C-alpha cells in the first residue's frame, strides 16, 4: 500500500518586517528598570550610572524651576535658525547641481572636500569670523547641515525617473514646468530622508557649539554637569537631546505623511 | 497631418542602428512599425517625435496642425509615464496647464477624454491604485487631451497581460473609429500590428532598414482575433523576422 498522505511541509514566510506596536517602548522600559534595579541593589556603582529615578527627579526639578526653558529656548532657536539656513542653502545648491552639468562639475569636489571636515574643529575660526555670540553657533550648525543636505538633494534629483522628464518634454512642457512639476516632487522623498540625517547632525553640532561661550543651552548645561561630575544632570541633558531627536524625526514623518501619500 | 521620413540614418558610435529609412505616414492612418528587439524602432519613433536628433536625413510634417491642436506630435509610452503624485485628473491637467488651460475649460476637456477612455469613475484615483491597463488608459486620455495631430505609440500594450491587451486594442479601434487619427504604432507583437495597422512596416535588425511595407485593406472594425487572412499575414511577417529575432535573442547584451 502507498504511504499515507501527509501535509506538504511549510517553508515560506519570514523576511518581512511587520509593525509591532510598543516593542520599542518595552525595550526601553526593561532597560531602565534593569538599571534602576542594578543601582539600587548595588551591582552597578553609582559612579558609573545614575539611577533613572534620580534623573527623572532632576528633570522634574529642572522643569519646575523654569531652568529647563531658559536652556531649551536658546538651544531651540539656534537649532531652528542654523539648520534652516543650512538646509535651505543645501536644497538650493543640491537642486542646481542636479540640474546643471557645469554647477555639478564645479561644486561636487568642493562639497566632497567640505563634508569630512569635523565642523567642530572650525569652531574657533567661526568665533573669529562670526563673533562669539549667536553668529558662530548658527554658522556651525548651518555648515554641518548643509553638506549632507546637498548630497541627499542632488542624489534625489539624479534619481528622478528620466522617462517622466521625457514625457514632459514630449508634451512640450516648459523647462520651468518640468523642474517644478516633475523634478522637485520626484526628488522630495529623497530630500526628506536626507533631512532626517541632516537634522540629527544639527543636534550634535548644537551641543558642540554651546560648549564654547554659551551661558544657556542644553550643551552648556551638559558641559557644566560633566565638569562637576554630576551624573544625574548630565543624563537629564542627554535625555532632553534624545527627545529632541525623536521630535524632529517625528516632525519629518508628519511631513512625509502629508506630502508623500502617493507612495504605497 | 501627414508625416514623411526621408533617408534617415543614425549611428551610436561605430554601430549603425538605422540606415536610410524612408517612410510615409498618410493622414488618418495607423502605421505599425515592427521589428526584432534592438532594431532601433523606438529610436526611430523618438526621432519622429523630436526627442532625438537623427544623424542624417529628416522627418517632415506636412500641413499645419488643426488650430485646436495643443501638441501636434504626442507620445504614449510603454511604461505609461504617469506622475505618481498626481491623480488621474491631475495627470491630464499637467499637459493643459502649460497652455494656460485651467478651471472650467480644463475640466471640460478632462471630463471628455475620461469619458472616451471609460475612466470617468476614476478621476481622483492615484496611479498606484490603478491596474496596468487602467494606467495606460490614463496615458491615452492624456494624449487625447492635447488633441494630437499624430499619435506616437511606443509599445503601448507591451507591459500588459494578454487579456488587457485585447481589451485595449478594441478601445483603440473604437477611438480611431470615432475620430480617425494619424499614428505610428511601434510594437514587437505581430498580432497587434495586423489588428491595428493600415500599413505595417517591417524593420530589419542592425542596421535597421525597411524590409517591407504591407498594406492591410480590411477595415479595422472588421478585424477579429483568429481571422484567417490576418493569421496568414501574421505568419508572413513572422517569416520575415524569425531569423533575426533568433539572432537578437542569442546576442550578449553589451556586445
Coordinates of N, CA, C and O in Angstrom, one line a residue, chain B residues 23-135:
Chain B
X23 N 9.9 56.6 -45.2 CA 8.5 56.1 -44.9 C 7.5 57.3 -45.0 O 7.9 58.4 -44.8
X24 N 6.3 56.9 -45.4 CA 5.2 57.9 -45.4 C 4.1 57.5 -44.5 O 3.7 56.3 -44.6
X25 N 3.6 58.4 -43.7 CA 2.5 58.0 -42.8 C 1.4 58.9 -43.3 O 1.3 60.1 -43.0
X26 N 0.4 58.4 -44.0 CA -0.7 59.2 -44.6 C -1.6 59.7 -43.4 O -1.7 59.0 -42.4
X27 N -2.2 60.8 -43.6 CA -3.1 61.4 -42.6 C -4.3 60.4 -42.3 O -4.8 59.8 -43.2
X28 N -4.6 60.3 -41.1 CA -5.8 59.5 -40.7 C -5.5 58.0 -40.7 O -6.5 57.2 -40.7
X29 N -4.3 57.6 -40.9 CA -4.0 56.1 -40.9 C -3.0 55.7 -39.8 O -2.3 56.6 -39.3
X30 N -3.1 54.5 -39.4 CA -2.1 53.9 -38.4 C -1.0 53.1 -39.1 O -1.3 52.2 -39.8
X31 N 0.2 53.5 -38.9 CA 1.3 52.8 -39.4 C 2.0 52.0 -38.3 O 2.4 52.6 -37.3
X32 N 2.0 50.7 -38.4 CA 2.7 49.9 -37.4 C 4.1 49.6 -37.8 O 4.4 49.3 -39.0
X33 N 5.0 49.8 -36.9 CA 6.4 49.6 -37.1 C 6.8 48.3 -36.3 O 6.7 48.3 -35.1
X34 N 7.1 47.2 -37.0 CA 7.5 46.0 -36.3 C 9.0 45.7 -36.6 O 9.5 46.1 -37.7
X35 N 9.6 44.9 -35.7 CA 11.0 44.5 -36.0 C 11.5 43.8 -34.8 O 10.9 43.9 -33.7
X36 N 12.5 43.0 -34.9 CA 13.1 42.3 -33.7 C 13.6 43.2 -32.7 O 13.9 44.4 -33.1
X37 N 13.9 42.8 -31.5 CA 14.3 43.7 -30.5 C 15.7 44.2 -30.9 O 16.5 43.5 -31.5
X38 N 16.0 45.5 -30.6 CA 17.3 46.1 -31.0 C 17.4 46.5 -32.4 O 18.5 46.8 -32.9
X39 N 16.2 46.6 -33.1 CA 16.3 47.1 -34.5 C 16.2 48.6 -34.6 O 16.3 49.2 -35.7
X40 N 16.0 49.3 -33.5 CA 16.0 50.7 -33.5 C 14.6 51.3 -33.8 O 14.5 52.5 -34.1
X41 N 13.6 50.5 -33.6 CA 12.2 51.1 -33.9 C 11.8 52.2 -32.9 O 11.2 53.2 -33.3
X42 N 12.2 52.0 -31.6 CA 11.8 53.0 -30.6 C 12.7 54.3 -30.8 O 12.2 55.4 -30.7
X43 N 13.9 54.1 -31.2 CA 14.8 55.2 -31.5 C 14.2 56.0 -32.7 O 14.1 57.3 -32.6
X44 N 13.7 55.3 -33.7 CA 13.1 56.0 -34.9 C 11.9 56.8 -34.4 O 11.7 57.9 -34.8
X45 N 11.1 56.2 -33.5 CA 9.9 56.9 -33.1 C 10.3 58.2 -32.3 O 9.7 59.2 -32.5
X46 N 11.3 58.1 -31.5 CA 11.8 59.3 -30.7 C 12.2 60.3 -31.7 O 12.1 61.5 -31.4
X47 N 12.9 59.9 -32.8 CA 13.3 60.9 -33.8 C 12.1 61.6 -34.4 O 12.1 62.8 -34.7
X48 N 11.1 60.8 -34.7 CA 9.9 61.3 -35.4 C 9.3 62.3 -34.4 O 8.8 63.4 -34.8
X49 N 9.3 62.0 -33.1 CA 8.7 62.9 -32.1 C 9.5 64.1 -31.7 O 9.1 64.8 -30.8
X50 N 10.8 64.2 -32.2 CA 11.6 65.3 -31.9 C 12.3 65.1 -30.5 O 12.7 66.1 -29.9
X51 N 12.4 63.9 -30.0 CA 13.1 63.7 -28.7 C 14.6 63.4 -29.0 O 15.4 63.3 -28.0
X52 N 14.9 63.0 -30.2 CA 16.3 62.7 -30.5 C 16.6 63.2 -31.9 O 15.7 63.3 -32.8
X53 N 17.9 63.6 -32.1 CA 18.3 64.1 -33.4 C 18.8 62.9 -34.3 O 19.6 62.1 -33.9
X54 N 18.3 62.8 -35.5 CA 18.9 61.8 -36.4 C 20.2 62.3 -37.0 O 20.4 63.6 -37.1
X55 N 21.2 61.4 -37.2 CA 22.5 61.9 -37.7 C 22.3 62.4 -39.2 O 22.9 63.4 -39.5
X56 N 21.6 61.7 -40.0 CA 21.4 62.0 -41.4 C 19.9 61.9 -41.7 O 19.2 61.1 -41.0
X57 N 19.4 62.7 -42.7 CA 18.0 62.6 -43.1 C 17.2 63.5 -42.2 O 17.7 64.1 -41.3
X58 N 15.9 63.4 -42.5 CA 15.0 64.3 -41.8 C 13.6 63.8 -41.7 O 13.2 62.9 -42.4
X59 N 12.8 64.3 -40.8 CA 11.4 64.0 -40.6 C 10.6 65.2 -40.9 O 10.9 66.3 -40.4
X60 N 9.6 65.1 -41.8 CA 8.9 66.3 -42.2 C 7.4 66.1 -41.8 O 6.8 65.0 -42.0
X61 N 6.8 67.2 -41.4 CA 5.3 67.2 -41.2 C 4.7 68.1 -42.2 O 5.2 69.2 -42.5
X62 N 3.7 67.6 -42.9 CA 3.1 68.3 -44.0 C 1.8 69.0 -43.5 O 0.9 68.3 -43.0
X63 N 1.7 70.2 -43.8 CA 0.5 71.0 -43.5 C 0.5 71.4 -42.0 O 1.1 70.8 -41.2
X64 N -0.2 72.4 -41.7 CA -0.3 72.9 -40.4 C -1.3 72.0 -39.6 O -2.3 71.5 -40.1
X65 N -1.0 71.8 -38.3 CA -1.9 71.0 -37.5 C -3.2 71.9 -37.3 O -3.1 73.1 -37.4
X66 N -4.3 71.2 -37.0 CA -5.5 71.9 -36.7 C -5.3 73.0 -35.6 O -4.5 72.8 -34.7
X67 N -6.1 74.0 -35.6 CA -5.8 75.2 -34.7 C -6.1 74.8 -33.3 O -5.5 75.3 -32.4
X68 N -7.0 73.8 -33.0 CA -7.2 73.4 -31.6 C -6.3 72.4 -31.1 O -6.5 71.8 -30.0
X69 N -5.2 72.1 -31.9 CA -4.3 71.1 -31.5 C -3.2 71.7 -30.6 O -2.5 72.6 -31.0
X70 N -3.0 71.2 -29.4 CA -2.1 71.8 -28.4 C -0.7 71.2 -28.6 O 0.3 71.9 -28.3
X71 N -0.6 70.0 -29.0 CA 0.7 69.3 -29.1 C 0.7 68.3 -30.3 O 0.2 67.2 -30.2
X72 N 1.1 68.8 -31.5 CA 0.9 68.0 -32.7 C 1.4 66.6 -32.6 O 0.7 65.6 -33.0
X73 N 2.6 66.4 -32.1 CA 3.2 65.0 -32.1 C 3.1 64.6 -30.6 O 3.9 65.1 -29.8
X74 N 2.3 63.6 -30.3 CA 2.1 63.2 -28.9 C 2.4 61.7 -28.7 O 1.9 60.9 -29.4
X75 N 3.2 61.5 -27.6 CA 3.6 60.1 -27.3 C 2.7 59.4 -26.4 O 2.1 60.0 -25.5
X76 N 2.6 58.1 -26.5 CA 2.1 57.2 -25.5 C 3.2 56.2 -25.2 O 3.7 55.6 -26.1
X77 N 3.7 56.2 -24.0 CA 4.9 55.4 -23.6 C 4.5 54.0 -23.1 O 3.5 53.8 -22.6
X78 N 5.5 53.1 -23.3 CA 5.3 51.7 -22.8 C 5.1 51.6 -21.3 O 4.2 50.9 -20.9
X79 N 5.8 52.4 -20.6 CA 5.7 52.3 -19.1 C 4.8 53.4 -18.6 O 4.9 53.8 -17.4
X80 N 3.9 53.9 -19.4 CA 2.8 54.8 -19.0 C 3.3 56.3 -18.7 O 2.6 57.2 -19.1
X81 N 4.4 56.4 -18.0 CA 4.9 57.7 -17.6 C 3.9 58.6 -17.0 O 3.7 59.7 -17.4
X82 N 3.2 58.1 -16.0 CA 2.3 58.9 -15.2 C 3.0 59.5 -14.0 O 3.8 58.8 -13.4
X83 N 2.7 60.7 -13.6 CA 3.3 61.2 -12.4 C 2.6 60.6 -11.2 O 1.4 60.7 -11.0
X84 N 3.3 59.8 -10.4 CA 2.7 59.1 -9.3 C 2.0 60.0 -8.2 O 1.2 59.5 -7.5
X85 N 2.5 61.2 -8.1 CA 1.9 62.1 -7.1 C 0.7 62.9 -7.6 O 0.2 63.7 -6.8
X86 N 0.3 62.7 -8.8 CA -0.9 63.4 -9.3 C -2.0 62.3 -9.5 O -1.8 61.2 -10.0
X87 N -3.2 62.8 -9.3 CA -4.4 61.9 -9.5 C -4.6 61.8 -11.0 O -3.8 62.4 -11.8
X88 N -5.5 60.9 -11.4 CA -5.8 60.7 -12.9 C -6.1 62.1 -13.5 O -5.5 62.4 -14.5
X89 N -7.0 62.8 -12.9 CA -7.3 64.2 -13.5 C -6.1 65.1 -13.5 O -5.9 65.8 -14.4
X90 N -5.3 65.0 -12.4 CA -4.1 65.9 -12.3 C -3.1 65.5 -13.4 O -2.4 66.4 -13.9
X91 N -3.0 64.3 -13.7 CA -2.0 63.9 -14.7 C -2.4 64.4 -16.1 O -1.6 64.8 -16.9
X92 N -3.7 64.5 -16.3 CA -4.2 65.1 -17.6 C -4.1 66.6 -17.6 O -3.7 67.2 -18.5
X93 N -4.4 67.2 -16.4 CA -4.3 68.7 -16.4 C -2.9 69.2 -16.5 O -2.6 70.3 -17.0
X94 N -1.9 68.3 -16.1 CA -0.5 68.6 -16.3 C -0.2 69.1 -17.7 O 0.5 70.1 -17.9
X95 N -0.7 68.5 -18.7 CA -0.4 68.8 -20.1 C -1.2 70.0 -20.6 O -0.9 70.5 -21.7
X96 N -2.2 70.4 -19.8 CA -3.0 71.5 -20.2 C -2.6 72.8 -19.6 O -2.7 73.9 -20.2
X97 N -2.0 72.7 -18.4 CA -1.6 73.9 -17.6 C -0.6 74.8 -18.4 O -0.8 76.0 -18.3
X98 N 0.3 74.2 -19.1 CA 1.3 75.0 -19.8 C 0.7 75.8 -20.9 O 1.3 76.7 -21.4
X99 N -0.5 75.4 -21.3 CA -1.2 76.1 -22.4 C -2.2 77.1 -21.8 O -3.0 77.6 -22.5
X100 N -2.1 77.3 -20.5 CA -3.0 78.2 -19.9 C -4.4 77.8 -19.8 O -5.3 78.6 -19.5
X101 N -4.6 76.5 -19.9 CA -6.0 76.0 -19.8 C -6.2 75.5 -18.4 O -5.6 74.5 -17.9
X102 N -7.1 76.2 -17.7 CA -7.3 75.8 -16.3 C -8.8 75.9 -16.0 O -9.6 76.4 -16.9
X103 N -9.2 75.6 -14.8 CA -10.6 75.8 -14.4 C -11.6 75.1 -15.2 O -11.4 73.9 -15.6
X104 N -12.7 75.7 -15.6 CA -13.8 75.0 -16.2 C -13.5 74.5 -17.6 O -13.9 73.5 -18.0
X105 N -12.6 75.3 -18.3 CA -12.2 74.8 -19.6 C -11.4 73.5 -19.5 O -11.6 72.6 -20.3
X106 N -10.5 73.5 -18.6 CA -9.7 72.2 -18.4 C -10.6 71.1 -18.0 O -10.5 70.0 -18.4
X107 N -11.6 71.4 -17.1 CA -12.5 70.4 -16.6 C -13.3 69.8 -17.7 O -13.5 68.5 -17.8
X108 N -13.7 70.6 -18.6 CA -14.5 70.1 -19.8 C -13.7 69.1 -20.6 O -14.1 68.0 -21.0
X109 N -12.4 69.5 -20.9 CA -11.5 68.6 -21.7 C -11.3 67.3 -20.9 O -11.4 66.2 -21.5
X110 N -11.0 67.4 -19.6 CA -10.7 66.2 -18.8 C -11.9 65.3 -18.8 O -11.8 64.1 -19.0
X111 N -13.1 65.9 -18.5 CA -14.3 65.1 -18.5 C -14.5 64.3 -19.8 O -14.8 63.1 -19.8
X112 N -14.2 65.1 -20.9 CA -14.4 64.5 -22.2 C -13.5 63.3 -22.5 O -13.9 62.2 -22.8
X113 N -12.2 63.5 -22.2 CA -11.2 62.4 -22.5 C -11.4 61.2 -21.5 O -11.2 60.1 -21.9
X114 N -11.8 61.5 -20.3 CA -12.0 60.4 -19.4 C -13.2 59.6 -19.8 O -13.2 58.4 -19.7
X115 N -14.2 60.3 -20.3 CA -15.4 59.5 -20.8 C -15.0 58.7 -22.0 O -15.4 57.5 -22.1
X116 N -14.2 59.3 -22.9 CA -13.8 58.5 -24.1 C -13.0 57.3 -23.7 O -12.9 56.3 -24.5
X117 N -12.2 57.3 -22.6 CA -11.4 56.2 -22.3 C -12.0 55.4 -21.1 O -11.4 54.6 -20.5
X118 N -13.3 55.6 -20.8 CA -14.1 54.9 -19.8 C -13.4 55.0 -18.4 O -13.3 54.0 -17.7
X119 N -13.0 56.2 -18.1 CA -12.3 56.4 -16.8 C -13.0 57.4 -15.9 O -12.5 57.8 -14.9
X120 N -14.2 57.8 -16.3 CA -14.9 58.8 -15.5 C -15.0 58.6 -14.0 O -15.0 59.5 -13.2
X121 N -15.1 57.3 -13.6 CA -15.2 57.0 -12.2 C -13.9 57.1 -11.5 O -13.9 56.9 -10.3
X122 N -12.8 57.3 -12.2 CA -11.5 57.2 -11.5 C -10.8 58.5 -11.5 O -9.5 58.5 -11.3
X123 N -11.4 59.6 -11.7 CA -10.7 60.9 -11.9 C -9.8 61.2 -10.7 O -8.8 61.8 -10.9
X124 N -10.2 60.8 -9.5 CA -9.4 61.2 -8.3 C -8.5 60.1 -7.8 O -7.8 60.3 -6.8
X125 N -8.4 59.0 -8.5 CA -7.6 57.9 -8.1 C -6.1 58.2 -8.4 O -5.8 59.0 -9.3
X126 N -5.2 57.7 -7.5 CA -3.8 57.8 -7.8 C -3.3 56.7 -8.7 O -3.8 55.6 -8.6
X127 N -2.2 56.9 -9.5 CA -1.7 55.8 -10.3 C -1.5 54.5 -9.6 O -1.8 53.5 -10.2
X128 N -1.0 54.6 -8.4 CA -0.6 53.3 -7.7 C -1.9 52.5 -7.5 O -1.8 51.3 -7.2
X129 N -3.1 53.1 -7.5 CA -4.3 52.4 -7.2 C -4.8 51.7 -8.4 O -5.8 50.9 -8.4
X130 N -4.2 52.0 -9.6 CA -4.8 51.5 -10.9 C -4.0 50.3 -11.4 O -2.8 50.1 -11.1
X131 N -4.7 49.4 -12.1 CA -4.1 48.3 -12.8 C -3.3 48.8 -14.0 O -3.5 50.0 -14.4
X132 N -2.4 48.0 -14.6 CA -1.6 48.4 -15.7 C -2.5 48.9 -16.9 O -2.2 49.9 -17.5
X133 N -3.6 48.2 -17.2 CA -4.4 48.6 -18.3 C -5.1 50.0 -18.0 O -5.1 50.8 -18.9
X134 N -5.5 50.2 -16.8 CA -6.1 51.5 -16.4 C -5.0 52.6 -16.6 O -5.3 53.7 -17.1
X135 N -3.8 52.3 -16.1 CA -2.8 53.3 -16.2 C -2.6 53.7 -17.7 O -2.4 54.9 -18.0

